Amino acid sequence: TGYQLSHNITSCTNSGYIQSTSASYNDYVGGITGYSKLPVNDSINTSSGAVNGGSYVAGIVGRLLAGVSISGNSNAAAITATGSYVGGIVGLMIGGSLTGAYAGGTSYYTNTGAILGGNYVGGIIGEYSLSSSANTMIRSVCNIGAVRLTSAAGTAVGGIIGRITASGSATGILYVGDPSSLSTNYYVSNSGNINTVTPTTSATGVGGIVGYIAEGTGTTNKVSVYIGGGSDTKRVLNSGVTANNANSGLFHGVVHARNGPHARWLRALM
C-alpha cells in the first residue's frame, strides 16, 4: 500500500520490485507500505522486492507516524534512495519501539539487504526521533547487509540506526537493547560493512551501531540514549567494518543526557 491510515498490517509478504515512476512523487516508498499511522508486524520483503525512491525509503515502511511500535519484520532486498531517511526496516521512525525476531544470531536476521542512501541511512532504521516522555527501545535486531551513503559528504550511516535525534518536548529515553533482559534473543547486532561509496573522512557520523546521535535543541528535548540497554554493553555487538573515517566507531555523536552518570557511560563507549 502507499499510505496506510486505517488498518494494522500483519503477516504480509512482498516479492515485487518497488519504484516510483514520477520524480514529483518519489518519497514515502516501502516494500510493504510507504507511510503508516498504524503498526506493521510480522511482514517480509524478500530478496526480489528491491525498493528504489527519493526520501523515506525502506524495506518495510518508509515512514511511521509518531508513537507507532512494530515487531517481527524482516527485509532481504536491496534498498536504494537518492535522498534521506533510508532503512532496512523503517526510513523514519518517530517514537515507538521496534522489536525484531533475532534469536542470538542463529535463526533470523532482521535485514540482509544492502542499504544505500544520501543521509540518515541505517541497516534497520534510517532516523529515529524521540517524540514523547515514554521510554522506548530497539531490540532483537540483527543487520548483516552493507549500509552506505551515496555521497562522500553525506551525514549519518549506521549498522542499526543512521541518526538519533529528538522532536518537540521529548523527555524519554531510547534503549538500543533491552534493559530488563540478559537473553541473547534481545541482542542488537551488526556485522554488515558500514561506509560511504567512496570512503572519506568528510562524511559525518559513521558507526557500527549508530551513525550519529544529535544533541537536540532547547532545554527539554535533549537526546537520552542507552547503547546496550543497561550496564551490560556486551548485548550490543558490532563486528562490521566501518570506513576509514575520523568519525567512525561503535557509535558517533554528541549526547546530552539528563544525568551525569548516564552521559559518562555513553562517552566511555565512544
PDB file of N, CA, C and O in Angstrom, residues 152-190:
ATOM      1  N   ALA A 152      30.053  11.171  -0.576  1.00  0.00           N
ATOM      2  CA  ALA A 152      31.210  11.211   0.320  1.00  0.00           C
ATOM      3  C   ALA A 152      31.023  12.245   1.420  1.00  0.00           C
ATOM      4  O   ALA A 152      31.629  12.161   2.477  1.00  0.00           O
ATOM      5  N   ALA A 153      30.176  13.243   1.172  1.00  0.00           N
ATOM      6  CA  ALA A 153      29.927  14.289   2.159  1.00  0.00           C
ATOM      7  C   ALA A 153      28.579  14.108   2.848  1.00  0.00           C
ATOM      8  O   ALA A 153      28.036  15.047   3.419  1.00  0.00           O
ATOM      9  N   GLY A 154      28.024  12.893   2.790  1.00  0.00           N
ATOM     10  CA  GLY A 154      26.733  12.622   3.411  1.00  0.00           C
ATOM     11  C   GLY A 154      26.815  12.613   4.932  1.00  0.00           C
ATOM     12  O   GLY A 154      27.883  12.722   5.526  1.00  0.00           O
ATOM     13  N   THR A 155      25.649  12.457   5.564  1.00  0.00           N
ATOM     14  CA  THR A 155      25.567  12.509   7.019  1.00  0.00           C
ATOM     15  C   THR A 155      24.872  11.283   7.581  1.00  0.00           C
ATOM     16  O   THR A 155      23.780  10.935   7.141  1.00  0.00           O
ATOM     17  N   ALA A 156      25.509  10.627   8.524  1.00  0.00           N
ATOM     18  CA  ALA A 156      24.901   9.623   9.397  1.00  0.00           C
ATOM     19  C   ALA A 156      24.569   8.309   8.705  1.00  0.00           C
ATOM     20  O   ALA A 156      23.542   8.151   8.054  1.00  0.00           O
ATOM     21  N   VAL A 157      25.458   7.333   8.883  1.00  0.00           N
ATOM     22  CA  VAL A 157      25.205   5.982   8.410  1.00  0.00           C
ATOM     23  C   VAL A 157      25.596   5.016   9.520  1.00  0.00           C
ATOM     24  O   VAL A 157      26.682   5.111  10.089  1.00  0.00           O
ATOM     25  N   GLY A 158      24.672   4.093   9.869  1.00  0.00           N
ATOM     26  CA  GLY A 158      24.928   3.165  10.967  1.00  0.00           C
ATOM     27  C   GLY A 158      24.409   1.774  10.678  1.00  0.00           C
ATOM     28  O   GLY A 158      23.458   1.593   9.918  1.00  0.00           O
ATOM     29  N   GLY A 159      25.029   0.798  11.300  1.00  0.00           N
ATOM     30  CA  GLY A 159      24.619  -0.585  11.096  1.00  0.00           C
ATOM     31  C   GLY A 159      23.208  -0.861  11.568  1.00  0.00           C
ATOM     32  O   GLY A 159      22.499  -1.688  10.990  1.00  0.00           O
ATOM     33  N   ILE A 160      22.777  -0.178  12.628  1.00  0.00           N
ATOM     34  CA  ILE A 160      21.415  -0.344  13.135  1.00  0.00           C
ATOM     35  C   ILE A 160      20.584   0.915  12.877  1.00  0.00           C
ATOM     36  O   ILE A 160      19.522   0.847  12.276  1.00  0.00           O
ATOM     37  N   ILE A 161      21.058   2.082  13.314  1.00  0.00           N
ATOM     38  CA  ILE A 161      20.340   3.345  13.133  1.00  0.00           C
ATOM     39  C   ILE A 161      21.289   4.377  12.540  1.00  0.00           C
ATOM     40  O   ILE A 161      22.410   4.543  13.032  1.00  0.00           O
ATOM     41  N   GLY A 162      20.829   5.086  11.512  1.00  0.00           N
ATOM     42  CA  GLY A 162      21.673   6.119  10.924  1.00  0.00           C
ATOM     43  C   GLY A 162      21.840   7.307  11.850  1.00  0.00           C
ATOM     44  O   GLY A 162      22.947   7.698  12.186  1.00  0.00           O
ATOM     45  N   ARG A 163      20.714   7.888  12.297  1.00  0.00           N
ATOM     46  CA  ARG A 163      20.777   9.049  13.182  1.00  0.00           C
ATOM     47  C   ARG A 163      19.678   8.970  14.230  1.00  0.00           C
ATOM     48  O   ARG A 163      18.569   8.534  13.958  1.00  0.00           O
ATOM     49  N   ILE A 164      20.019   9.406  15.447  1.00  0.00           N
ATOM     50  CA  ILE A 164      19.040   9.544  16.521  1.00  0.00           C
ATOM     51  C   ILE A 164      18.954  11.019  16.882  1.00  0.00           C
ATOM     52  O   ILE A 164      19.971  11.679  17.084  1.00  0.00           O
ATOM     53  N   THR A 165      17.722  11.529  16.972  1.00  0.00           N
ATOM     54  CA  THR A 165      17.519  12.921  17.344  1.00  0.00           C
ATOM     55  C   THR A 165      16.251  13.020  18.180  1.00  0.00           C
ATOM     56  O   THR A 165      15.707  12.010  18.601  1.00  0.00           O
ATOM     57  N   ALA A 166      15.800  14.249  18.440  1.00  0.00           N
ATOM     58  CA  ALA A 166      14.593  14.453  19.240  1.00  0.00           C
ATOM     59  C   ALA A 166      13.718  15.487  18.578  1.00  0.00           C
ATOM     60  O   ALA A 166      14.187  16.362  17.863  1.00  0.00           O
ATOM     61  N   SER A 167      12.415  15.379  18.819  1.00  0.00           N
ATOM     62  CA  SER A 167      11.474  16.355  18.284  1.00  0.00           C
ATOM     63  C   SER A 167      10.542  16.816  19.404  1.00  0.00           C
ATOM     64  O   SER A 167      10.323  16.112  20.382  1.00  0.00           O
ATOM     65  N   GLY A 168       9.994  18.007  19.238  1.00  0.00           N
ATOM     66  CA  GLY A 168       9.046  18.512  20.230  1.00  0.00           C
ATOM     67  C   GLY A 168       9.678  18.650  21.599  1.00  0.00           C
ATOM     68  O   GLY A 168      10.791  19.121  21.746  1.00  0.00           O
ATOM     69  N   SER A 169       8.970  18.213  22.627  1.00  0.00           N
ATOM     70  CA  SER A 169       9.466  18.296  24.005  1.00  0.00           C
ATOM     71  C   SER A 169       9.783  16.906  24.546  1.00  0.00           C
ATOM     72  O   SER A 169       9.408  16.554  25.652  1.00  0.00           O
ATOM     73  N   ALA A 170      10.463  16.106  23.736  1.00  0.00           N
ATOM     74  CA  ALA A 170      10.769  14.729  24.126  1.00  0.00           C
ATOM     75  C   ALA A 170      11.627  14.675  25.380  1.00  0.00           C
ATOM     76  O   ALA A 170      12.628  15.386  25.490  1.00  0.00           O
ATOM     77  N   THR A 171      11.233  13.841  26.330  1.00  0.00           N
ATOM     78  CA  THR A 171      11.996  13.664  27.564  1.00  0.00           C
ATOM     79  C   THR A 171      12.266  12.187  27.864  1.00  0.00           C
ATOM     80  O   THR A 171      12.842  11.871  28.895  1.00  0.00           O
ATOM     81  N   GLY A 172      11.816  11.298  26.997  1.00  0.00           N
ATOM     82  CA  GLY A 172      12.003   9.873  27.234  1.00  0.00           C
ATOM     83  C   GLY A 172      13.411   9.412  26.900  1.00  0.00           C
ATOM     84  O   GLY A 172      14.245  10.168  26.411  1.00  0.00           O
ATOM     85  N   ILE A 173      13.674   8.142  27.165  1.00  0.00           N
ATOM     86  CA  ILE A 173      14.963   7.514  26.890  1.00  0.00           C
ATOM     87  C   ILE A 173      14.768   6.449  25.814  1.00  0.00           C
ATOM     88  O   ILE A 173      13.814   5.678  25.855  1.00  0.00           O
ATOM     89  N   LEU A 174      15.674   6.408  24.844  1.00  0.00           N
ATOM     90  CA  LEU A 174      15.694   5.335  23.863  1.00  0.00           C
ATOM     91  C   LEU A 174      16.742   4.311  24.292  1.00  0.00           C
ATOM     92  O   LEU A 174      17.909   4.651  24.470  1.00  0.00           O
ATOM     93  N   TYR A 175      16.324   3.056  24.449  1.00  0.00           N
ATOM     94  CA  TYR A 175      17.238   1.961  24.755  1.00  0.00           C
ATOM     95  C   TYR A 175      17.528   1.195  23.471  1.00  0.00           C
ATOM     96  O   TYR A 175      16.625   0.640  22.852  1.00  0.00           O
ATOM     97  N   VAL A 176      18.786   1.169  23.067  1.00  0.00           N
ATOM     98  CA  VAL A 176      19.198   0.323  21.960  1.00  0.00           C
ATOM     99  C   VAL A 176      19.684  -0.973  22.594  1.00  0.00           C
ATOM    100  O   VAL A 176      20.828  -1.118  22.999  1.00  0.00           O
ATOM    101  N   GLY A 177      18.776  -1.928  22.720  1.00  0.00           N
ATOM    102  CA  GLY A 177      18.962  -3.118  23.534  1.00  0.00           C
ATOM    103  C   GLY A 177      17.904  -3.108  24.622  1.00  0.00           C
ATOM    104  O   GLY A 177      17.261  -2.096  24.875  1.00  0.00           O
ATOM    105  N   ASP A 178      17.691  -4.251  25.255  1.00  0.00           N
ATOM    106  CA  ASP A 178      16.641  -4.381  26.263  1.00  0.00           C
ATOM    107  C   ASP A 178      17.248  -4.249  27.656  1.00  0.00           C
ATOM    108  O   ASP A 178      18.102  -5.044  28.058  1.00  0.00           O
ATOM    109  N   PRO A 179      16.820  -3.253  28.455  1.00  0.00           N
ATOM    110  CA  PRO A 179      17.411  -3.040  29.772  1.00  0.00           C
ATOM    111  C   PRO A 179      16.981  -4.049  30.819  1.00  0.00           C
ATOM    112  O   PRO A 179      17.552  -4.107  31.895  1.00  0.00           O
ATOM    113  N   SER A 180      15.986  -4.873  30.506  1.00  0.00           N
ATOM    114  CA  SER A 180      15.421  -5.757  31.529  1.00  0.00           C
ATOM    115  C   SER A 180      15.761  -7.228  31.331  1.00  0.00           C
ATOM    116  O   SER A 180      15.361  -8.067  32.132  1.00  0.00           O
ATOM    117  N   SER A 181      16.473  -7.562  30.263  1.00  0.00           N
ATOM    118  CA  SER A 181      16.720  -8.972  29.984  1.00  0.00           C
ATOM    119  C   SER A 181      18.148  -9.218  29.531  1.00  0.00           C
ATOM    120  O   SER A 181      18.709  -8.439  28.761  1.00  0.00           O
ATOM    121  N   LEU A 182      18.724 -10.310  29.989  1.00  0.00           N
ATOM    122  CA  LEU A 182      20.054 -10.729  29.551  1.00  0.00           C
ATOM    123  C   LEU A 182      19.974 -11.765  28.430  1.00  0.00           C
ATOM    124  O   LEU A 182      20.984 -12.278  27.979  1.00  0.00           O
ATOM    125  N   SER A 183      18.766 -12.089  27.980  1.00  0.00           N
ATOM    126  CA  SER A 183      18.587 -13.092  26.945  1.00  0.00           C
ATOM    127  C   SER A 183      19.266 -12.673  25.649  1.00  0.00           C
ATOM    128  O   SER A 183      19.155 -11.526  25.220  1.00  0.00           O
ATOM    129  N   THR A 184      19.956 -13.612  25.005  1.00  0.00           N
ATOM    130  CA  THR A 184      20.571 -13.315  23.717  1.00  0.00           C
ATOM    131  C   THR A 184      19.517 -13.028  22.654  1.00  0.00           C
ATOM    132  O   THR A 184      19.827 -12.449  21.608  1.00  0.00           O
ATOM    133  N   ASN A 185      18.263 -13.413  22.899  1.00  0.00           N
ATOM    134  CA  ASN A 185      17.196 -13.112  21.947  1.00  0.00           C
ATOM    135  C   ASN A 185      16.976 -11.613  21.799  1.00  0.00           C
ATOM    136  O   ASN A 185      16.369 -11.160  20.833  1.00  0.00           O
ATOM    137  N   TYR A 186      17.438 -10.839  22.783  1.00  0.00           N
ATOM    138  CA  TYR A 186      17.209  -9.406  22.752  1.00  0.00           C
ATOM    139  C   TYR A 186      18.458  -8.629  22.363  1.00  0.00           C
ATOM    140  O   TYR A 186      18.523  -7.417  22.501  1.00  0.00           O
ATOM    141  N   TYR A 187      19.472  -9.316  21.866  1.00  0.00           N
ATOM    142  CA  TYR A 187      20.682  -8.642  21.433  1.00  0.00           C
ATOM    143  C   TYR A 187      20.407  -7.722  20.238  1.00  0.00           C
ATOM    144  O   TYR A 187      19.464  -7.917  19.476  1.00  0.00           O
ATOM    145  N   VAL A 188      21.277  -6.743  20.089  1.00  0.00           N
ATOM    146  CA  VAL A 188      21.310  -5.885  18.914  1.00  0.00           C
ATOM    147  C   VAL A 188      22.659  -6.130  18.252  1.00  0.00           C
ATOM    148  O   VAL A 188      23.702  -5.992  18.895  1.00  0.00           O
ATOM    149  N   SER A 189      22.657  -6.504  16.983  1.00  0.00           N
ATOM    150  CA  SER A 189      23.896  -6.945  16.360  1.00  0.00           C
ATOM    151  C   SER A 189      24.034  -6.420  14.932  1.00  0.00           C
ATOM    152  O   SER A 189      23.067  -6.390  14.175  1.00  0.00           O
ATOM    153  N   ASN A 190      25.252  -5.991  14.603  1.00  0.00           N
ATOM    154  CA  ASN A 190      25.577  -5.618  13.235  1.00  0.00           C
ATOM    155  C   ASN A 190      26.854  -6.317  12.797  1.00  0.00           C
ATOM    156  O   ASN A 190      27.848  -6.327  13.520  1.00  0.00           O
TER     157      ASN A 190
END
